[in-house]
Amino acid sequence: STSGDGVAAGVVVRLARAGSAGVEIGALAGELGLDREDVGRRLAEAVGDGVAVELAGRWFALARIAEVEAAVEAELGALHRTEPLRPGHSRERLRAATCADMAVDAWRALLERMAARGRVRLDGERLALASHEVVLSPGDQAVLDRIVERFVEGGLEPPDLAEVVREQGGERAERLVELLIDRGRLVRLRDGRPFDAGALDGMIGTLAVHARTSKTIDVGTFKDLFGVTRKNAIPLLEYLDDKRVTRRAGNVRQILVD
């Protein structure tokens, strides 16, 4: 019917007007003076016609979503070119740059849709083009290996990060440290300092052995057990709390692993 076509056209116009903020079905029904079922039918038709899409309970003009997806790919491409050593970029930063008015859950659904179609790769809160690979030059690989060596040698008394970065060539070395953190080879503690992941795993193993004779540990015992200064003991204990390996109880920690 002609009036039906008018309603369908009205729906499409309103979706276009809503842009990347999208619109909920209830709001559409209110604007058009129709019941939700009727609007739902029109939206289903619009999806069938390839002009609308639903993301996390909000409705969008497909053309607008295609524009946002293209913008996300372009933005990621530019970031990968300027920072080739970074495996991915912040999802939130990308949302702010491409569709700041889109609700977070709709943005998440958009990224899932792009990932399902092999356009982007999702890794926690990070995002990369599916085609992006971190490829290290032999020189970078050598620096990376030297950084790892320094942290492995340091163990639970890691070298000063600024000093390592300075020794290994400044800004480039800083990027490589970030890469090692991204890959889980180094772990950044609450105080911002990176530690060797292997040393942290070893610490948890030793603590499990200690737990056979005592289910609690205080800072002094911890320092003796691991040969660390107080400067490192406190952040390490906080790390163990965060990992649910220990739980703080007054001046001691209960050991939760065995």
PDB file of C-alpha atoms in Angstrom:
ATOM      1  CA  SER A   1       0.000   0.000   0.000  1.00  0.00           C
ATOM      2  CA  THR A   2       1.097   3.563  -0.651  1.00  0.00           C
ATOM      3  CA  SER A   3       0.750   4.555   2.996  1.00  0.00           C
ATOM      4  CA  GLY A   4       2.890   1.503   3.883  1.00  0.00           C
ATOM      5  CA  ASP A   5       5.558   2.678   1.436  1.00  0.00           C
ATOM      6  CA  GLY A   6       5.362   6.104   3.037  1.00  0.00           C
ATOM      7  CA  VAL A   7       5.970   4.603   6.461  1.00  0.00           C
ATOM      8  CA  ALA A   8       8.881   2.508   5.135  1.00  0.00           C
ATOM      9  CA  ALA A   9      10.376   5.617   3.534  1.00  0.00           C
ATOM     10  CA  GLY A  10       9.824   7.528   6.797  1.00  0.00           C
ATOM     11  CA  VAL A  11      11.703   4.824   8.686  1.00  0.00           C
ATOM     12  CA  VAL A  12      14.649   4.982   6.270  1.00  0.00           C
ATOM     13  CA  VAL A  13      14.770   8.786   6.392  1.00  0.00           C
ATOM     14  CA  ARG A  14      14.841   8.737  10.193  1.00  0.00           C
ATOM     15  CA  LEU A  15      17.600   6.132  10.259  1.00  0.00           C
ATOM     16  CA  ALA A  16      19.658   8.268   7.896  1.00  0.00           C
ATOM     17  CA  ARG A  17      19.040  11.304  10.106  1.00  0.00           C
ATOM     18  CA  ALA A  18      20.106   9.397  13.249  1.00  0.00           C
ATOM     19  CA  GLY A  19      23.565   8.869  11.722  1.00  0.00           C
ATOM     20  CA  SER A  20      26.049   6.859  13.755  1.00  0.00           C
ATOM     21  CA  ALA A  21      24.038   7.391  16.972  1.00  0.00           C
ATOM     22  CA  GLY A  22      21.349   5.103  15.553  1.00  0.00           C
ATOM     23  CA  VAL A  23      17.849   4.934  16.988  1.00  0.00           C
ATOM     24  CA  GLU A  24      15.845   2.530  19.142  1.00  0.00           C
ATOM     25  CA  ILE A  25      12.628   0.998  17.899  1.00  0.00           C
ATOM     26  CA  GLY A  26      10.551   2.683  20.627  1.00  0.00           C
ATOM     27  CA  ALA A  27      11.802   6.138  19.649  1.00  0.00           C
ATOM     28  CA  LEU A  28      11.057   5.428  15.983  1.00  0.00           C
ATOM     29  CA  ALA A  29       7.537   4.269  16.816  1.00  0.00           C
ATOM     30  CA  GLY A  30       6.980   7.443  18.842  1.00  0.00           C
ATOM     31  CA  GLU A  31       8.226   9.707  16.044  1.00  0.00           C
ATOM     32  CA  LEU A  32       6.124   7.979  13.403  1.00  0.00           C
ATOM     33  CA  GLY A  33       3.057   7.581  15.614  1.00  0.00           C
ATOM     34  CA  LEU A  34       2.929   3.824  15.014  1.00  0.00           C
ATOM     35  CA  ASP A  35       3.030   0.765  17.226  1.00  0.00           C
ATOM     36  CA  ARG A  36       6.310  -1.085  17.736  1.00  0.00           C
ATOM     37  CA  GLU A  37       5.178  -4.179  15.813  1.00  0.00           C
ATOM     38  CA  ASP A  38       4.458  -2.145  12.706  1.00  0.00           C
ATOM     39  CA  VAL A  39       7.805  -0.340  12.921  1.00  0.00           C
ATOM     40  CA  GLY A  40       9.495  -3.715  13.547  1.00  0.00           C
ATOM     41  CA  ARG A  41       7.993  -5.045  10.302  1.00  0.00           C
ATOM     42  CA  ARG A  42       9.172  -1.964   8.381  1.00  0.00           C
ATOM     43  CA  LEU A  43      12.667  -2.323   9.827  1.00  0.00           C
ATOM     44  CA  ALA A  44      12.776  -6.005   8.867  1.00  0.00           C
ATOM     45  CA  GLU A  45      11.818  -4.996   5.313  1.00  0.00           C
ATOM     46  CA  ALA A  46      14.521  -2.307   5.313  1.00  0.00           C
ATOM     47  CA  VAL A  47      17.075  -4.942   6.371  1.00  0.00           C
ATOM     48  CA  GLY A  48      15.818  -7.225   3.575  1.00  0.00           C
ATOM     49  CA  ASP A  49      16.216  -4.347   1.114  1.00  0.00           C
ATOM     50  CA  GLY A  50      19.794  -3.827   2.299  1.00  0.00           C
ATOM     51  CA  VAL A  51      19.239  -0.309   3.636  1.00  0.00           C
ATOM     52  CA  ALA A  52      19.145  -0.872   7.418  1.00  0.00           C
ATOM     53  CA  VAL A  53      21.092  -2.823  10.035  1.00  0.00           C
ATOM     54  CA  GLU A  54      20.565  -3.522  13.731  1.00  0.00           C
ATOM     55  CA  LEU A  55      23.472  -3.410  16.207  1.00  0.00           C
ATOM     56  CA  ALA A  56      22.922  -4.127  19.898  1.00  0.00           C
ATOM     57  CA  GLY A  57      19.271  -3.105  19.867  1.00  0.00           C
ATOM     58  CA  ARG A  58      19.799   0.114  17.894  1.00  0.00           C
ATOM     59  CA  TRP A  59      18.963   0.639  14.253  1.00  0.00           C
ATOM     60  CA  PHE A  60      21.142   2.333  11.647  1.00  0.00           C
ATOM     61  CA  ALA A  61      21.108   3.182   7.973  1.00  0.00           C
ATOM     62  CA  LEU A  62      23.383   0.594   6.365  1.00  0.00           C
ATOM     63  CA  ALA A  63      25.044   3.333   4.275  1.00  0.00           C
ATOM     64  CA  ARG A  64      26.130   5.122   7.471  1.00  0.00           C
ATOM     65  CA  ILE A  65      27.526   1.905   8.982  1.00  0.00           C
ATOM     66  CA  ALA A  66      29.460   1.245   5.765  1.00  0.00           C
ATOM     67  CA  GLU A  67      30.954   4.759   6.069  1.00  0.00           C
ATOM     68  CA  VAL A  68      31.945   4.144   9.695  1.00  0.00           C
ATOM     69  CA  GLU A  69      33.550   0.799   8.772  1.00  0.00           C
ATOM     70  CA  ALA A  70      35.516   2.445   5.971  1.00  0.00           C
ATOM     71  CA  ALA A  71      36.623   5.203   8.379  1.00  0.00           C
ATOM     72  CA  VAL A  72      37.728   2.603  10.967  1.00  0.00           C
ATOM     73  CA  GLU A  73      39.814   0.804   8.329  1.00  0.00           C
ATOM     74  CA  ALA A  74      41.364   4.054   7.083  1.00  0.00           C
ATOM     75  CA  GLU A  75      42.179   5.207  10.632  1.00  0.00           C
ATOM     76  CA  LEU A  76      43.714   1.843  11.531  1.00  0.00           C
ATOM     77  CA  GLY A  77      45.713   1.810   8.293  1.00  0.00           C
ATOM     78  CA  ALA A  78      47.163   5.239   9.138  1.00  0.00           C
ATOM     79  CA  LEU A  79      47.998   4.168  12.710  1.00  0.00           C
ATOM     80  CA  HIS A  80      49.682   0.965  11.499  1.00  0.00           C
ATOM     81  CA  ARG A  81      51.800   3.001   9.076  1.00  0.00           C
ATOM     82  CA  THR A  82      52.957   5.485  11.706  1.00  0.00           C
ATOM     83  CA  GLU A  83      53.437   2.857  14.454  1.00  0.00           C
ATOM     84  CA  PRO A  84      54.187  -0.441  12.704  1.00  0.00           C
ATOM     85  CA  LEU A  85      55.507  -2.051  15.890  1.00  0.00           C
ATOM     86  CA  ARG A  86      52.190  -1.757  17.699  1.00  0.00           C
ATOM     87  CA  PRO A  87      50.083  -4.898  17.335  1.00  0.00           C
ATOM     88  CA  GLY A  88      46.849  -2.975  17.864  1.00  0.00           C
ATOM     89  CA  HIS A  89      45.207   0.270  18.896  1.00  0.00           C
ATOM     90  CA  SER A  90      42.702   1.283  21.532  1.00  0.00           C
ATOM     91  CA  ARG A  91      39.081   0.564  20.546  1.00  0.00           C
ATOM     92  CA  GLU A  92      37.970   3.657  22.447  1.00  0.00           C
ATOM     93  CA  ARG A  93      40.424   5.887  20.591  1.00  0.00           C
ATOM     94  CA  LEU A  94      39.055   4.534  17.293  1.00  0.00           C
ATOM     95  CA  ARG A  95      35.452   5.125  18.359  1.00  0.00           C
ATOM     96  CA  ALA A  96      36.277   8.716  19.331  1.00  0.00           C
ATOM     97  CA  ALA A  97      37.922   9.247  15.929  1.00  0.00           C
ATOM     98  CA  THR A  98      35.249   7.639  13.761  1.00  0.00           C
ATOM     99  CA  CYS A  99      31.829   7.627  15.470  1.00  0.00           C
ATOM    100  CA  ALA A 100      32.015   9.303  18.877  1.00  0.00           C
ATOM    101  CA  ASP A 101      28.198   9.410  19.190  1.00  0.00           C
ATOM    102  CA  MET A 102      27.758   5.642  18.798  1.00  0.00           C
ATOM    103  CA  ALA A 103      26.820   3.802  21.999  1.00  0.00           C
ATOM    104  CA  VAL A 104      29.584   1.519  23.291  1.00  0.00           C
ATOM    105  CA  ASP A 105      27.559  -1.696  22.935  1.00  0.00           C
ATOM    106  CA  ALA A 106      26.626  -0.838  19.329  1.00  0.00           C
ATOM    107  CA  TRP A 107      30.308  -0.040  18.635  1.00  0.00           C
ATOM    108  CA  ARG A 108      31.263  -3.434  20.074  1.00  0.00           C
ATOM    109  CA  ALA A 109      28.680  -5.121  17.825  1.00  0.00           C
ATOM    110  CA  LEU A 110      30.013  -3.185  14.803  1.00  0.00           C
ATOM    111  CA  LEU A 111      33.562  -4.418  15.514  1.00  0.00           C
ATOM    112  CA  GLU A 112      32.326  -8.007  15.953  1.00  0.00           C
ATOM    113  CA  ARG A 113      30.600  -7.661  12.584  1.00  0.00           C
ATOM    114  CA  MET A 114      33.814  -6.385  10.970  1.00  0.00           C
ATOM    115  CA  ALA A 115      35.841  -9.176  12.620  1.00  0.00           C
ATOM    116  CA  ALA A 116      33.380 -11.833  11.436  1.00  0.00           C
ATOM    117  CA  ARG A 117      33.903 -10.553   7.895  1.00  0.00           C
ATOM    118  CA  GLY A 118      37.680 -10.742   8.245  1.00  0.00           C
ATOM    119  CA  ARG A 119      38.305  -6.986   8.124  1.00  0.00           C
ATOM    120  CA  VAL A 120      39.639  -6.383  11.611  1.00  0.00           C
ATOM    121  CA  ARG A 121      41.208  -8.443  14.378  1.00  0.00           C
ATOM    122  CA  LEU A 122      40.041  -7.969  17.964  1.00  0.00           C
ATOM    123  CA  ASP A 123      42.343  -8.586  20.886  1.00  0.00           C
ATOM    124  CA  GLY A 124      40.843  -7.535  24.204  1.00  0.00           C
ATOM    125  CA  GLU A 125      40.498  -3.763  24.125  1.00  0.00           C
ATOM    126  CA  ARG A 126      42.774  -3.538  21.106  1.00  0.00           C
ATOM    127  CA  LEU A 127      41.967  -3.507  17.457  1.00  0.00           C
ATOM    128  CA  ALA A 128      44.010  -4.047  14.286  1.00  0.00           C
ATOM    129  CA  LEU A 129      43.382  -4.525  10.606  1.00  0.00           C
ATOM    130  CA  ALA A 130      43.137  -8.265   9.950  1.00  0.00           C
ATOM    131  CA  SER A 131      46.050  -7.904   7.524  1.00  0.00           C
ATOM    132  CA  HIS A 132      48.362  -6.114   9.989  1.00  0.00           C
ATOM    133  CA  GLU A 133      51.456  -7.988  11.106  1.00  0.00           C
ATOM    134  CA  VAL A 134      54.298  -6.739  13.242  1.00  0.00           C
ATOM    135  CA  VAL A 135      57.408  -7.569  11.238  1.00  0.00           C
ATOM    136  CA  LEU A 136      60.696  -6.828  12.967  1.00  0.00           C
ATOM    137  CA  SER A 137      63.821  -5.907  11.055  1.00  0.00           C
ATOM    138  CA  PRO A 138      66.950  -7.880  12.053  1.00  0.00           C
ATOM    139  CA  GLY A 139      68.144  -4.759  13.892  1.00  0.00           C
ATOM    140  CA  ASP A 140      64.899  -4.445  15.866  1.00  0.00           C
ATOM    141  CA  GLN A 141      64.944  -8.155  16.650  1.00  0.00           C
ATOM    142  CA  ALA A 142      68.476  -7.835  18.037  1.00  0.00           C
ATOM    143  CA  VAL A 143      67.436  -4.905  20.257  1.00  0.00           C
ATOM    144  CA  LEU A 144      64.332  -6.824  21.370  1.00  0.00           C
ATOM    145  CA  ASP A 145      66.484  -9.814  22.345  1.00  0.00           C
ATOM    146  CA  ARG A 146      68.870  -7.586  24.327  1.00  0.00           C
ATOM    147  CA  ILE A 147      65.953  -5.996  26.200  1.00  0.00           C
ATOM    148  CA  VAL A 148      64.565  -9.448  27.060  1.00  0.00           C
ATOM    149  CA  GLU A 149      68.023 -10.540  28.230  1.00  0.00           C
ATOM    150  CA  ARG A 150      68.305  -7.564  30.589  1.00  0.00           C
ATOM    151  CA  PHE A 151      64.924  -8.308  32.166  1.00  0.00           C
ATOM    152  CA  VAL A 152      65.567 -12.061  32.406  1.00  0.00           C
ATOM    153  CA  GLU A 153      68.901 -11.335  34.153  1.00  0.00           C
ATOM    154  CA  GLY A 154      67.180  -8.862  36.485  1.00  0.00           C
ATOM    155  CA  GLY A 155      64.455 -11.317  37.444  1.00  0.00           C
ATOM    156  CA  LEU A 156      62.466  -9.941  40.379  1.00  0.00           C
ATOM    157  CA  GLU A 157      64.896  -6.985  40.636  1.00  0.00           C
ATOM    158  CA  PRO A 158      64.351  -5.611  37.128  1.00  0.00           C
ATOM    159  CA  PRO A 159      66.646  -3.045  35.506  1.00  0.00           C
ATOM    160  CA  ASP A 160      65.568   0.580  35.389  1.00  0.00           C
ATOM    161  CA  LEU A 161      63.346   0.903  32.316  1.00  0.00           C
ATOM    162  CA  ALA A 162      64.530   4.408  31.372  1.00  0.00           C
ATOM    163  CA  GLU A 163      68.121   3.204  31.500  1.00  0.00           C
ATOM    164  CA  VAL A 164      67.432   0.151  29.302  1.00  0.00           C
ATOM    165  CA  VAL A 165      65.571   2.325  26.777  1.00  0.00           C
ATOM    166  CA  ARG A 166      68.426   4.826  26.709  1.00  0.00           C
ATOM    167  CA  GLU A 167      71.033   2.075  26.258  1.00  0.00           C
ATOM    168  CA  GLN A 168      69.098   0.406  23.457  1.00  0.00           C
ATOM    169  CA  GLY A 169      68.426   3.473  21.341  1.00  0.00           C
ATOM    170  CA  GLY A 170      65.611   5.537  22.801  1.00  0.00           C
ATOM    171  CA  GLU A 171      62.158   5.807  21.282  1.00  0.00           C
ATOM    172  CA  ARG A 172      62.450   2.699  19.112  1.00  0.00           C
ATOM    173  CA  ALA A 173      63.440   0.652  22.163  1.00  0.00           C
ATOM    174  CA  GLU A 174      60.430   2.067  24.019  1.00  0.00           C
ATOM    175  CA  ARG A 175      58.163   0.750  21.240  1.00  0.00           C
ATOM    176  CA  LEU A 176      59.843  -2.659  21.503  1.00  0.00           C
ATOM    177  CA  VAL A 177      59.226  -2.737  25.274  1.00  0.00           C
ATOM    178  CA  GLU A 178      55.521  -2.058  24.555  1.00  0.00           C
ATOM    179  CA  LEU A 179      55.569  -4.883  22.026  1.00  0.00           C
ATOM    180  CA  LEU A 180      57.042  -7.248  24.632  1.00  0.00           C
ATOM    181  CA  ILE A 181      54.293  -6.228  27.071  1.00  0.00           C
ATOM    182  CA  ASP A 182      51.666  -6.797  24.351  1.00  0.00           C
ATOM    183  CA  ARG A 183      53.085 -10.249  23.695  1.00  0.00           C
ATOM    184  CA  GLY A 184      53.102 -11.089  27.408  1.00  0.00           C
ATOM    185  CA  ARG A 185      56.887 -11.523  27.538  1.00  0.00           C
ATOM    186  CA  LEU A 186      57.111  -8.632  29.999  1.00  0.00           C
ATOM    187  CA  VAL A 187      54.375  -7.812  32.501  1.00  0.00           C
ATOM    188  CA  ARG A 188      53.686  -4.261  33.659  1.00  0.00           C
ATOM    189  CA  LEU A 189      52.967  -4.079  37.374  1.00  0.00           C
ATOM    190  CA  ARG A 190      50.675  -1.603  39.103  1.00  0.00           C
ATOM    191  CA  ASP A 191      53.538   0.863  39.618  1.00  0.00           C
ATOM    192  CA  GLY A 192      54.115   0.937  35.834  1.00  0.00           C
ATOM    193  CA  ARG A 193      57.379  -1.035  35.817  1.00  0.00           C
ATOM    194  CA  PRO A 194      57.796  -4.076  33.593  1.00  0.00           C
ATOM    195  CA  PHE A 195      59.043  -7.413  34.961  1.00  0.00           C
ATOM    196  CA  ASP A 196      60.075 -10.592  33.168  1.00  0.00           C
ATOM    197  CA  ALA A 197      56.992 -12.872  32.842  1.00  0.00           C
ATOM    198  CA  GLY A 198      59.102 -15.988  33.502  1.00  0.00           C
ATOM    199  CA  ALA A 199      60.404 -14.567  36.781  1.00  0.00           C
ATOM    200  CA  LEU A 200      56.826 -13.789  37.898  1.00  0.00           C
ATOM    201  CA  ASP A 201      55.695 -17.340  37.070  1.00  0.00           C
ATOM    202  CA  GLY A 202      58.700 -18.714  38.977  1.00  0.00           C
ATOM    203  CA  MET A 203      57.768 -16.552  41.974  1.00  0.00           C
ATOM    204  CA  ILE A 204      54.259 -18.056  42.042  1.00  0.00           C
ATOM    205  CA  GLY A 205      55.774 -21.561  41.929  1.00  0.00           C
ATOM    206  CA  THR A 206      58.130 -20.817  44.819  1.00  0.00           C
ATOM    207  CA  LEU A 207      55.263 -19.344  46.827  1.00  0.00           C
ATOM    208  CA  ALA A 208      53.236 -22.534  46.323  1.00  0.00           C
ATOM    209  CA  VAL A 209      56.147 -24.509  47.784  1.00  0.00           C
ATOM    210  CA  HIS A 210      56.394 -22.054  50.713  1.00  0.00           C
ATOM    211  CA  ALA A 211      52.645 -22.519  51.328  1.00  0.00           C
ATOM    212  CA  ARG A 212      53.275 -26.148  52.293  1.00  0.00           C
ATOM    213  CA  THR A 213      54.914 -24.954  55.487  1.00  0.00           C
ATOM    214  CA  SER A 214      53.062 -21.662  55.987  1.00  0.00           C
ATOM    215  CA  LYS A 215      49.777 -20.392  54.554  1.00  0.00           C
ATOM    216  CA  THR A 216      50.754 -16.776  55.260  1.00  0.00           C
ATOM    217  CA  ILE A 217      53.657 -14.531  54.378  1.00  0.00           C
ATOM    218  CA  ASP A 218      54.663 -11.046  55.532  1.00  0.00           C
ATOM    219  CA  VAL A 219      56.779  -8.457  53.705  1.00  0.00           C
ATOM    220  CA  GLY A 220      59.972  -9.365  55.607  1.00  0.00           C
ATOM    221  CA  THR A 221      59.670 -13.086  54.848  1.00  0.00           C
ATOM    222  CA  PHE A 222      58.808 -12.311  51.241  1.00  0.00           C
ATOM    223  CA  LYS A 223      61.938 -10.145  50.869  1.00  0.00           C
ATOM    224  CA  ASP A 224      64.121 -12.923  52.326  1.00  0.00           C
ATOM    225  CA  LEU A 225      62.486 -15.672  50.286  1.00  0.00           C
ATOM    226  CA  PHE A 226      62.995 -13.856  46.985  1.00  0.00           C
ATOM    227  CA  GLY A 227      66.026 -11.705  47.779  1.00  0.00           C
ATOM    228  CA  VAL A 228      64.253  -8.493  46.819  1.00  0.00           C
ATOM    229  CA  THR A 229      64.262  -4.956  48.213  1.00  0.00           C
ATOM    230  CA  ARG A 230      61.172  -3.434  49.785  1.00  0.00           C
ATOM    231  CA  LYS A 231      60.901  -1.227  46.662  1.00  0.00           C
ATOM    232  CA  ASN A 232      60.160  -4.399  44.657  1.00  0.00           C
ATOM    233  CA  ALA A 233      58.483  -6.490  47.367  1.00  0.00           C
ATOM    234  CA  ILE A 234      55.434  -4.226  47.655  1.00  0.00           C
ATOM    235  CA  PRO A 235      54.545  -4.057  43.917  1.00  0.00           C
ATOM    236  CA  LEU A 236      55.196  -7.809  43.610  1.00  0.00           C
ATOM    237  CA  LEU A 237      52.840  -8.549  46.500  1.00  0.00           C
ATOM    238  CA  GLU A 238      50.216  -6.258  44.947  1.00  0.00           C
ATOM    239  CA  TYR A 239      50.645  -8.186  41.677  1.00  0.00           C
ATOM    240  CA  LEU A 240      50.069 -11.457  43.570  1.00  0.00           C
ATOM    241  CA  ASP A 241      46.938  -9.939  45.166  1.00  0.00           C
ATOM    242  CA  ASP A 242      45.676  -8.893  41.722  1.00  0.00           C
ATOM    243  CA  LYS A 243      46.324 -12.417  40.396  1.00  0.00           C
ATOM    244  CA  ARG A 244      44.411 -13.886  43.395  1.00  0.00           C
ATOM    245  CA  VAL A 245      47.544 -15.772  44.406  1.00  0.00           C
ATOM    246  CA  THR A 246      47.553 -13.951  47.743  1.00  0.00           C
ATOM    247  CA  ARG A 247      45.037 -11.964  49.758  1.00  0.00           C
ATOM    248  CA  ARG A 248      46.031  -9.198  52.094  1.00  0.00           C
ATOM    249  CA  ALA A 249      44.929  -9.632  55.699  1.00  0.00           C
ATOM    250  CA  GLY A 250      46.326  -6.872  57.909  1.00  0.00           C
ATOM    251  CA  ASN A 251      50.127  -7.076  57.885  1.00  0.00           C
ATOM    252  CA  VAL A 252      50.314 -10.505  56.272  1.00  0.00           C
ATOM    253  CA  ARG A 253      49.153 -12.121  53.044  1.00  0.00           C
ATOM    254  CA  GLN A 254      47.230 -15.362  52.949  1.00  0.00           C
ATOM    255  CA  ILE A 255      48.603 -17.633  50.210  1.00  0.00           C
ATOM    256  CA  LEU A 256      45.722 -18.913  48.082  1.00  0.00           C
ATOM    257  CA  VAL A 257      47.655 -21.297  45.815  1.00  0.00           C
ATOM    258  CA  ASP A 258      48.987 -24.713  46.669  1.00  0.00           C
TER     259      ASP A 258
END
